Coordinates of C-alpha atoms in Angstrom, one line a residue:
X1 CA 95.6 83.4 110.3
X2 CA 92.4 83.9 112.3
X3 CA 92.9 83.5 116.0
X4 CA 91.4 81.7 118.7
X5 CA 88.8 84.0 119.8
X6 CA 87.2 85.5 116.7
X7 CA 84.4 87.1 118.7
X8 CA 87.2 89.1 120.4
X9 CA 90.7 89.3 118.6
X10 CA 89.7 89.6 114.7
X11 CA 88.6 91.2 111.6
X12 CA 85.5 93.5 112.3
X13 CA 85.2 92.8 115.7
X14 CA 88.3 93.4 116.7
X15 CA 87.7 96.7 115.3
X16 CA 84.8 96.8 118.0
X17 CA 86.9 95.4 120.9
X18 CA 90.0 96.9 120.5
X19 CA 90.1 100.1 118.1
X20 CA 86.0 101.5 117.6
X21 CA 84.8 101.6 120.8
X22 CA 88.1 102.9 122.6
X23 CA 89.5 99.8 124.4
X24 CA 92.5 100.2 123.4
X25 CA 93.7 102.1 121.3
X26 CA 106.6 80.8 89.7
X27 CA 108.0 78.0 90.6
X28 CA 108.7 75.9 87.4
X29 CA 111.2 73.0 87.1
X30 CA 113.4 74.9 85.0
X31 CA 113.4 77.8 87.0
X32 CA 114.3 76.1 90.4
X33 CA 118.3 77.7 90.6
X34 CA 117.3 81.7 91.1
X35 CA 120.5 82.6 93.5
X36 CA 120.3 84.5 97.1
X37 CA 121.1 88.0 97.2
X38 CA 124.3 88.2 99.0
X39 CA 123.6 92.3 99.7
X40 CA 123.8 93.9 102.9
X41 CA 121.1 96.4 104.2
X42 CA 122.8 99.2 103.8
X43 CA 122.6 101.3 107.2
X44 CA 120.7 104.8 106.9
X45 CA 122.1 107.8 106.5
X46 CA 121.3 111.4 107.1
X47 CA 121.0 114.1 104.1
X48 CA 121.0 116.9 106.3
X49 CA 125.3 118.2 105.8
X50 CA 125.9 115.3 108.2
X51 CA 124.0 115.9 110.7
X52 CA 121.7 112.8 112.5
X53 CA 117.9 112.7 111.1
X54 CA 115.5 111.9 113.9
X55 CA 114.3 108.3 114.3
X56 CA 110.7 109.6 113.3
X57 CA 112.2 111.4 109.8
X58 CA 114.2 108.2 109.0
X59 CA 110.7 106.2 109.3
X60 CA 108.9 108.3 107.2
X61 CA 111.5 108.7 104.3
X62 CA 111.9 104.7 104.3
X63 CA 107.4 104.6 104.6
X64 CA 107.9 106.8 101.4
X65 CA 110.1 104.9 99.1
X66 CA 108.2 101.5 100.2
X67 CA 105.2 103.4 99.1
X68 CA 105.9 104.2 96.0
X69 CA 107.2 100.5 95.2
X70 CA 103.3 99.6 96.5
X71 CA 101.9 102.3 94.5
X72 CA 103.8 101.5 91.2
X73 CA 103.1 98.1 91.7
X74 CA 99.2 98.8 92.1
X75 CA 99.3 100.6 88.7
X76 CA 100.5 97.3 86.6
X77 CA 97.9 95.6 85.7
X78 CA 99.1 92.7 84.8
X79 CA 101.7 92.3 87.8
X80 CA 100.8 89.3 90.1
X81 CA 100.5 89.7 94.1
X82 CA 102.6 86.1 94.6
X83 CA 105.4 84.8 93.7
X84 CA 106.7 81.1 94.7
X85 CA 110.2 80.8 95.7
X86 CA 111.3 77.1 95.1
X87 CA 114.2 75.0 97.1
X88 CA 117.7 74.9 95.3
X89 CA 117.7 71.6 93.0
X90 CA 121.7 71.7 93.6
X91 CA 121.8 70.0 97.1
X92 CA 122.2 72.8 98.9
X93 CA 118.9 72.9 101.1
X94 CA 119.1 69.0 101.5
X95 CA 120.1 69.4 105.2
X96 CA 117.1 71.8 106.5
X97 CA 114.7 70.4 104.0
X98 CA 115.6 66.8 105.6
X99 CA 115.1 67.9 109.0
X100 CA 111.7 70.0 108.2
X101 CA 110.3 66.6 106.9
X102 CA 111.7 64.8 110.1
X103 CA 109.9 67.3 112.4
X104 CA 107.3 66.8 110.3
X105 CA 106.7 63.1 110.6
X106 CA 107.0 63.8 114.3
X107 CA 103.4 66.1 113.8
X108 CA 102.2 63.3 111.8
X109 CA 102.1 60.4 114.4
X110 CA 98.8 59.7 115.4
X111 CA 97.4 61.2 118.5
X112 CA 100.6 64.3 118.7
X113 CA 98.3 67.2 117.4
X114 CA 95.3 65.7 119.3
X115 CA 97.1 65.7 122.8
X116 CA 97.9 69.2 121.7
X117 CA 94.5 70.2 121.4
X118 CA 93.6 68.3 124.8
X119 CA 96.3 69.9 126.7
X120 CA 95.3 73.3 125.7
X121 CA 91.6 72.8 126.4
X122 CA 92.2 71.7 130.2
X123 CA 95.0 74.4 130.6
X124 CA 92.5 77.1 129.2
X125 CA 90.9 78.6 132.3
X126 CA 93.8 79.5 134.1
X127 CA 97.1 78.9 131.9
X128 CA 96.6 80.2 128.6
X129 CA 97.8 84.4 128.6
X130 CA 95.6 87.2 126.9
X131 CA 96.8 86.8 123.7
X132 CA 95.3 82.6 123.6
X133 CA 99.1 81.7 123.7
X134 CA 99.9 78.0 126.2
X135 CA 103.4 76.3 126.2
X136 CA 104.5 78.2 122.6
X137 CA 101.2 77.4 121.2
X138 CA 97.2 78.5 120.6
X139 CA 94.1 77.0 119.1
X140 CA 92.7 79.3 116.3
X141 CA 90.2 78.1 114.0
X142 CA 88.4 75.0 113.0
X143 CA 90.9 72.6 114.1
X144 CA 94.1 74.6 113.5
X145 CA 96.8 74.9 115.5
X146 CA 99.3 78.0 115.5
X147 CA 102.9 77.3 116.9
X148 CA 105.6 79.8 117.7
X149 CA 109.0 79.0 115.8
X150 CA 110.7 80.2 118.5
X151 CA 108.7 79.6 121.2
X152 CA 108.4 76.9 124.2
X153 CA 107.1 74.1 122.8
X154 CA 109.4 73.6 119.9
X155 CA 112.5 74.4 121.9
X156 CA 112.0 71.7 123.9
X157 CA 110.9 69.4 121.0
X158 CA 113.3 70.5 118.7
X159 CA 116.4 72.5 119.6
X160 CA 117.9 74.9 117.1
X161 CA 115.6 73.9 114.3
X162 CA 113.3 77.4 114.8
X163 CA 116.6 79.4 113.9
X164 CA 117.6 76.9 110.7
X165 CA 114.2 77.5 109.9
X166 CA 113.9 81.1 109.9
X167 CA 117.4 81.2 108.3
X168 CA 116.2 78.8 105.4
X169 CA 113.0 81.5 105.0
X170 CA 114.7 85.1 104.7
X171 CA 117.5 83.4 102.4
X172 CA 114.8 82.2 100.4
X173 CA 112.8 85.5 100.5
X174 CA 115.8 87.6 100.1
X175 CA 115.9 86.0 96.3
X176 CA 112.3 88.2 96.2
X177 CA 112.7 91.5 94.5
X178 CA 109.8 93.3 97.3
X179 CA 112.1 92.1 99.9
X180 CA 115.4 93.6 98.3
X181 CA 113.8 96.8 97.5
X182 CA 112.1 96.8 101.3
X183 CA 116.0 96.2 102.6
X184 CA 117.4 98.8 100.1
X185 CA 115.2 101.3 101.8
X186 CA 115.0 100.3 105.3
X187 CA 119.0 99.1 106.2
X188 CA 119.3 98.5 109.4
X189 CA 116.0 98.9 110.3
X190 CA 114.5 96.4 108.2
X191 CA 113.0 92.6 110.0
X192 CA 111.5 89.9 109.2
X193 CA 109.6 88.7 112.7
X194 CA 106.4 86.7 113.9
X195 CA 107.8 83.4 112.9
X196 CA 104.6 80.6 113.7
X197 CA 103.6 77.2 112.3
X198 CA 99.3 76.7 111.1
X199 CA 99.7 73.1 111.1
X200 CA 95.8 70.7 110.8
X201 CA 95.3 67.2 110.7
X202 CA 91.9 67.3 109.9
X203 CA 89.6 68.6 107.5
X204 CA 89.3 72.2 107.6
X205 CA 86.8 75.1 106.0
X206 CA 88.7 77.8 104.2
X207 CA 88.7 80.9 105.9
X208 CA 87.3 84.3 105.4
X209 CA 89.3 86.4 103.0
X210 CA 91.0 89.0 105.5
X211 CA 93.9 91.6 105.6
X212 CA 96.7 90.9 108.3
X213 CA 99.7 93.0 106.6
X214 CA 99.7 96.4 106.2
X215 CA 100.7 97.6 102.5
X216 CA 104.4 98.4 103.3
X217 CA 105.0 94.5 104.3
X218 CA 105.0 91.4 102.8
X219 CA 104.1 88.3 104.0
X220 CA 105.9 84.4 103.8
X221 CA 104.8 81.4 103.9
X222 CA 107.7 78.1 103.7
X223 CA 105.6 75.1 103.2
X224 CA 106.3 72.9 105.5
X225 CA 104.8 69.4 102.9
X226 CA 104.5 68.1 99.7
X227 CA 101.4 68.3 97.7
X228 CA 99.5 70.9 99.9
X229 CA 97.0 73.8 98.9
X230 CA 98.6 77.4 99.3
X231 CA 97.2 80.2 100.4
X232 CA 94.2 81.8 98.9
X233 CA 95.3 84.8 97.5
X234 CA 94.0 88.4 95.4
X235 CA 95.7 87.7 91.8
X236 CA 96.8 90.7 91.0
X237 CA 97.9 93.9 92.6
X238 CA 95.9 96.3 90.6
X239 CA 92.3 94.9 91.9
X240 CA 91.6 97.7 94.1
X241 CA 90.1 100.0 94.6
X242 CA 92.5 102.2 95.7
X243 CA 90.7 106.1 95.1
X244 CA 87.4 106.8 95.4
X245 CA 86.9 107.3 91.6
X246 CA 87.6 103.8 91.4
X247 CA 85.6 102.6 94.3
X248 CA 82.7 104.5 93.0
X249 CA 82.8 102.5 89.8
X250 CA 82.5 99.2 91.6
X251 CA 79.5 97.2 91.3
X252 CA 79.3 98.2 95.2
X253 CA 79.2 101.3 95.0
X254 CA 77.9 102.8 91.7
X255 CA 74.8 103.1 93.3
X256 CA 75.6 105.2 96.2
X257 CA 73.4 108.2 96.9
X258 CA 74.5 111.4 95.0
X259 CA 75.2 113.1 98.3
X260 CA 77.4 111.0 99.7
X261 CA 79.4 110.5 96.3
X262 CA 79.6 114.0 96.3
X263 CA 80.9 114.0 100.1
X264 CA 83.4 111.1 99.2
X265 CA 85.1 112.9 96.2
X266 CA 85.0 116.0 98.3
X267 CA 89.0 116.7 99.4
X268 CA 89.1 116.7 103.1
X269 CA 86.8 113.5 103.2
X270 CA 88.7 111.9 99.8
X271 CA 92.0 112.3 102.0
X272 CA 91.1 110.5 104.7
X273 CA 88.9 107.9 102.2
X274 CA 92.4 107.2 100.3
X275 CA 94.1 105.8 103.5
X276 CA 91.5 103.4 104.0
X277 CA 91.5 102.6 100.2
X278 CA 95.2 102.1 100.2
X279 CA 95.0 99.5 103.2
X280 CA 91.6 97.7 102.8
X281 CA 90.2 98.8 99.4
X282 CA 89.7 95.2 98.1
X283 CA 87.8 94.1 100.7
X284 CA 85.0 96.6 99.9
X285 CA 84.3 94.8 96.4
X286 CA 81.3 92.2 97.1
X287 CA 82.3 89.0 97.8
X288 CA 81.2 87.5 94.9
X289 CA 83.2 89.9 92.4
X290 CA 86.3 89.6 95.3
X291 CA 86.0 85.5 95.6
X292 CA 86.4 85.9 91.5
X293 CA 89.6 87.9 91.4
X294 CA 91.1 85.4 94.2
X295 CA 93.1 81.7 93.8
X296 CA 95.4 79.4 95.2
X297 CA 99.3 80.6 95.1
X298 CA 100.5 77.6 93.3
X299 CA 97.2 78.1 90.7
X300 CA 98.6 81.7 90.2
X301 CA 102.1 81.3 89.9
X302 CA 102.3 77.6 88.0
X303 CA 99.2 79.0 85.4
X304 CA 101.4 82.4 85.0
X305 CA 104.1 80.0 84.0
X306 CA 102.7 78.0 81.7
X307 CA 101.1 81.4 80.1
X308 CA 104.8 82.5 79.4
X309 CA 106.2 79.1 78.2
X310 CA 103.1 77.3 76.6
X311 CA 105.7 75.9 73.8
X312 CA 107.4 74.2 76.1
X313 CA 106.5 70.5 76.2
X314 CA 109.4 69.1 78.3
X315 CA 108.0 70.6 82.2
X316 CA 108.3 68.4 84.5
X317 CA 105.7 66.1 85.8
X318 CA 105.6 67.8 89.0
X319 CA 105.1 72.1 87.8
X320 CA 102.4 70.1 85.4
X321 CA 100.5 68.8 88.8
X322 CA 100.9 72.4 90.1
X323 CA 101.5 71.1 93.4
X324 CA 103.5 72.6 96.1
X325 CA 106.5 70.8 97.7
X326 CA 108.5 71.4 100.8
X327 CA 110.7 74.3 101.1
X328 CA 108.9 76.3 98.7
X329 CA 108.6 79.7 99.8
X330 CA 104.8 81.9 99.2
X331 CA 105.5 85.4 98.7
X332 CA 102.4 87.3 98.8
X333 CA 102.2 91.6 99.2
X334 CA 101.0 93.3 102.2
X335 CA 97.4 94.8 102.4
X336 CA 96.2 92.0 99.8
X337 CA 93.1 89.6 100.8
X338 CA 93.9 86.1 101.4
X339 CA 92.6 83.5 103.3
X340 CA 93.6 79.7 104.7
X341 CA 92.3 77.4 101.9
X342 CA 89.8 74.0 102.9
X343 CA 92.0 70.8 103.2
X344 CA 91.4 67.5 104.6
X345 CA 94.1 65.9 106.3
X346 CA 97.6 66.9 107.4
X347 CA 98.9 70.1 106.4
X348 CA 101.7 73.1 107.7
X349 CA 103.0 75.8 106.5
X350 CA 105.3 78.4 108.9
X351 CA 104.6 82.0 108.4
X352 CA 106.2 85.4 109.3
X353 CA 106.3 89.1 107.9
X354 CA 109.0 91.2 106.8
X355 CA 108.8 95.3 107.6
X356 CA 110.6 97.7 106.5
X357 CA 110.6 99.1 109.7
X358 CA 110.1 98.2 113.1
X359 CA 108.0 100.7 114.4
X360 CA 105.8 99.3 111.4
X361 CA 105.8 95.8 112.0
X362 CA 103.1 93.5 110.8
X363 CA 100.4 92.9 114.1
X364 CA 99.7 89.1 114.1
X365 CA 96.8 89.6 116.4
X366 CA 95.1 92.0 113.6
X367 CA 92.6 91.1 110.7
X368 CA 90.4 92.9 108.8
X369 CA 87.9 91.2 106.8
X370 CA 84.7 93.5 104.4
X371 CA 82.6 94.5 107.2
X372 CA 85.8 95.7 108.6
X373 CA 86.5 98.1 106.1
X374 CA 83.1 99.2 105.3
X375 CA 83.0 99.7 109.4
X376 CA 85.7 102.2 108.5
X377 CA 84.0 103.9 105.6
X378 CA 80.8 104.5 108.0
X379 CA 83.0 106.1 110.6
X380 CA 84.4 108.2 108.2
X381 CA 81.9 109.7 106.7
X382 CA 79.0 109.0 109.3
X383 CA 79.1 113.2 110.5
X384 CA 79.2 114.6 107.5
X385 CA 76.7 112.2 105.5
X386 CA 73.8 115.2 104.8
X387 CA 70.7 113.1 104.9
X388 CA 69.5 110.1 105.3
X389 CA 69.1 108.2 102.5
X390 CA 72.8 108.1 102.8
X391 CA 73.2 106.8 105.8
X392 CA 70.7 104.2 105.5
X393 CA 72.5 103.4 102.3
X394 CA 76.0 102.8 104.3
X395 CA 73.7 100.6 107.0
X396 CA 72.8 98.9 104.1
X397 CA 75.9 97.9 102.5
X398 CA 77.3 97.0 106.1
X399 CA 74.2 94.3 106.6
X400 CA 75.4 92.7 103.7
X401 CA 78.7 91.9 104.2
X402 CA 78.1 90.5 107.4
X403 CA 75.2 88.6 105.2
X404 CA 78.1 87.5 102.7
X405 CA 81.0 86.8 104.9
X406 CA 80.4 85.1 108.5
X407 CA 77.0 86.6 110.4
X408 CA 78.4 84.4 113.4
X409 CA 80.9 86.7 114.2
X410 CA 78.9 89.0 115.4
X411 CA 77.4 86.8 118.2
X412 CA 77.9 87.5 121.7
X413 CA 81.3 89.8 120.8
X414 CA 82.0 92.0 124.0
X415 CA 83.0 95.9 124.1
X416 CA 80.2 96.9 121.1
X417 CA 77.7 99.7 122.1
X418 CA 74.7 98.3 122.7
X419 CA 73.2 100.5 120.0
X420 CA 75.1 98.6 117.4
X421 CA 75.4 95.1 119.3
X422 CA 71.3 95.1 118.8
X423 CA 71.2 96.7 115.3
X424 CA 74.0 93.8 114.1
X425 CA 71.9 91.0 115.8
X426 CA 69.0 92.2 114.2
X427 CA 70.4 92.3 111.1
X428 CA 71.6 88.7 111.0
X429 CA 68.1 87.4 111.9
X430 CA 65.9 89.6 109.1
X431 CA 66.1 90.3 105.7
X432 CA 63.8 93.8 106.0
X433 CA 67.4 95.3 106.5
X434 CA 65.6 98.8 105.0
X435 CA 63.1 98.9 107.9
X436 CA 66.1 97.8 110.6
X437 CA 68.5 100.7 108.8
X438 CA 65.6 103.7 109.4
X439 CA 64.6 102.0 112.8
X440 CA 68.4 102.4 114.1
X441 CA 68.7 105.8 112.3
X442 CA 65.5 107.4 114.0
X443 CA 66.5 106.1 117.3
X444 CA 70.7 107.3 117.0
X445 CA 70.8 109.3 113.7
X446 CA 71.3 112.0 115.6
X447 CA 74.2 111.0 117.5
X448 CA 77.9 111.5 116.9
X449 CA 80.3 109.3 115.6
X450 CA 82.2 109.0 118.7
X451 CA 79.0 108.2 120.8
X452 CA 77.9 105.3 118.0
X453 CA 82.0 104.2 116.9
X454 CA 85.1 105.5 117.7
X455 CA 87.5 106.6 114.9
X456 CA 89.7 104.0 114.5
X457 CA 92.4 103.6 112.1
X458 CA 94.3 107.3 112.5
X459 CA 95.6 108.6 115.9
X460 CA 94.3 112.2 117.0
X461 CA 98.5 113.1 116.2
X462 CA 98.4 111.5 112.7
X463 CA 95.4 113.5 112.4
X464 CA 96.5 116.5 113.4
X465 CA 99.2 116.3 111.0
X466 CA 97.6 115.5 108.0

């Protein structure tokens, strides 16, 4: 979810802060019995006549196989990014799923979330850590509150329930056939981790669709109330793009200079292209056509059920509401576009991540949102563009995402050149976007790459060995 500082900690602007500029580095009534898997991750082995791989060729052979799940998946066209893993109807959740609702009631009571806010506004200046995190918990957008499972606060409000609760989730995940397949190839290096709680009592705006998981996760969500609205989430995996032939073909991109579609399908720059294809490619679709190809989980999952049984005339009344209830688990792929949906009054759902691999583990304090990934295609590409229609083309397509998604967030953000700082601001307060574009090219066309960005989503080692 987006954080508490969006001018500093997300989506393109962390990219600025943190990574460009170098400061660092189904659920249907009938179907509500599907049973836990009761398999072990199986502990990895070497291949090598015995003897021990190294940690780093273990990684990479367990980043392989959950690659080619991702990649086979992306090729389906008809295979959904969400599933919805319901509660046993048998009585065997009764005990968490009572004391979820108890804790909940405890949120509900009037003035608890608002002393919240009020003690994390005057404990701001001085008590709040780099990361926006007070007592267990952190203000993040419009009225939303984000609480570590396993932190502080709810220790001491309730003990033992953040390990019941995470316990509840990964049994109820385990039942999703990603997460077995992530365990089969990761044993004993295989998580789940970043355990918090979004939890609102007022009305909210939904938020900008963004990417938090790389592709070789998958993200959770237990809802933590009846009757709430999911997550928004890309309906199927297949959207893309995912090569530049693809992106090319996009209603975004068809138009593209010939140049620099001749640079793109060129193979050193198509390599490098494909990688950020694989982990952002939706996001470069404009929002309009992306917005289309996105929904609420329980519109996905409860409409893909009725598609499959629309004989059936006995449902019951609550699938035909489509309406989430407590305990249901959202499973949703990695590197897919979603966003916190609008709602009015009180709503929670606790989310965490599950990695194949440690060293791989999903980075709460990450999002990527369009302007984000087209920031990515610019750096890519910005050296090798031959002329400047090109470029001016890419400055183009940049000034409109920030148009389409949230111009705001480009307001007062720190650690930006100043180059770029004043060619974003001037963007957001023109329209002549042609006359800003050749105004910034003549003054720093001629610069580098790493003078105007700084390349961002490869290290100089992974570099070095592609």
């Amino acid at each position: 979810q987006q954080k508490r500082n969006p001018l500093k900690k997300i989506g393109c602007f962390l990219l600025f802060t943190d990574t460009i500029m170098g400061k660092s580095s189904k659920r249907k009534g009938s179907k509500r019995t599907a049973k836990a898997t009761t398999a072990e991750p199986r502990a990895k082995r070497s291949t090598n006549g015995g003897t021990p791989a190294s940690a780093e060729a273990i990684k990479q052979e367990i980043l392989a196989k959950v690659a080619e799940a991702t990649n086979k998946r992306r090729s389906n066209p008809d295979l959904l990014t969400t599933s919805i893993i319901p509660a046993e109807e048998d009585g065997e959740d009764d005990g968490i799923l009572a004391e979820i609702k108890e804790c909940m009631d405890w949120f509900r009571q009037d003035g608890v979330l608002d002393e919240m806010h009020t003690a994390y506004k005057d404990a701001y200046a001085e008590e709040v850590d780099e990361e926006g995190w007070y007592h267990g918990y952190r203000r993040i957008t419009t009225g939303r509150l984000e609480i570590k499972v396993k932190g502080v606060f709810m220790e001491e409000k309730f003990p033992e329930l953040g390990d019941k609760l995470v316990a509840y989730a990964v049994k109820q995940a385990r039942k999703d056939e990603r997460v077995r397949g992530m365990m089969d190839a990761g044993g004993q290096h295989f998580l789940f981790d970043h355990w918090s709680i979004i939890i609102t009592n007022v009305t909210v705006k939904a938020q900008s669709f963004h990417i938090d998981v790389d592709s070789n996760n998958l993200q959770v969500g237990l809802v933590l109330c009846d009757g709430i609205p999911g997550t928004i989430v890309l309906v199927k995996e297949k959207t893309g793009p995912y090569t530049v032939e693809d992106l090319l073909r996009t209603p975004a991109w068809y138009d593209a200079p010939a140049p620099l579609r001749n640079l793109l399908l060129s193979q050193d720059v198509k390599k490098v292209v494909h990688r950020i294809l694989d982990a952002y490619g939706p996001l470069l679709r404009p929002f309009g056509d992306l917005k289309w190809n996105m929904a609420r989980a329980e519109e996905i999952c409860f409409n893909h059920d009725d598609d499959e049984d629309d004989d059936t005339e006995d449902d019951d009344d609550d699938r035909k509401k489509k309406e989430l209830r407590c305990g249901d688990l959202i499973c949703t792929s990695g590197g897919i576009p979603h966003a916190g949906p609008a709602s009015s009054g009180f709503r929670a759902v606790m989310f965490g991540a599950a990695s194949p691999t440690k060293e791989h583990l999903y980075k709460s304090e990450t999002q990527y949102f369009a302007h984000s990934a087209m920031l990515f295609m610019i750096q890519a590409v910005w050296d090798r563009t031959p002329d400047t229609e090109s470029r001016e083309w890419l400055l183009q397509k940049l000034a409109q995402r920030v148009f389409e998604y949230d111009s705001a967030l480009i307001d007062n953000h720190e650690g930006t050149s100043i180059a770029f700082t004043q060619f974003m601001k001037e963007v957001t307060e023109t329209t002549a976007t042609r006359i800003i574009a050749r105004k910034f090219l003549k003054n720093h066309g001629s610069k580098t790459a790493s003078e105007l960005f700084q390349w961002g989503p490869f290290t100089e080692e992974e570099e070095d060995n592609e």
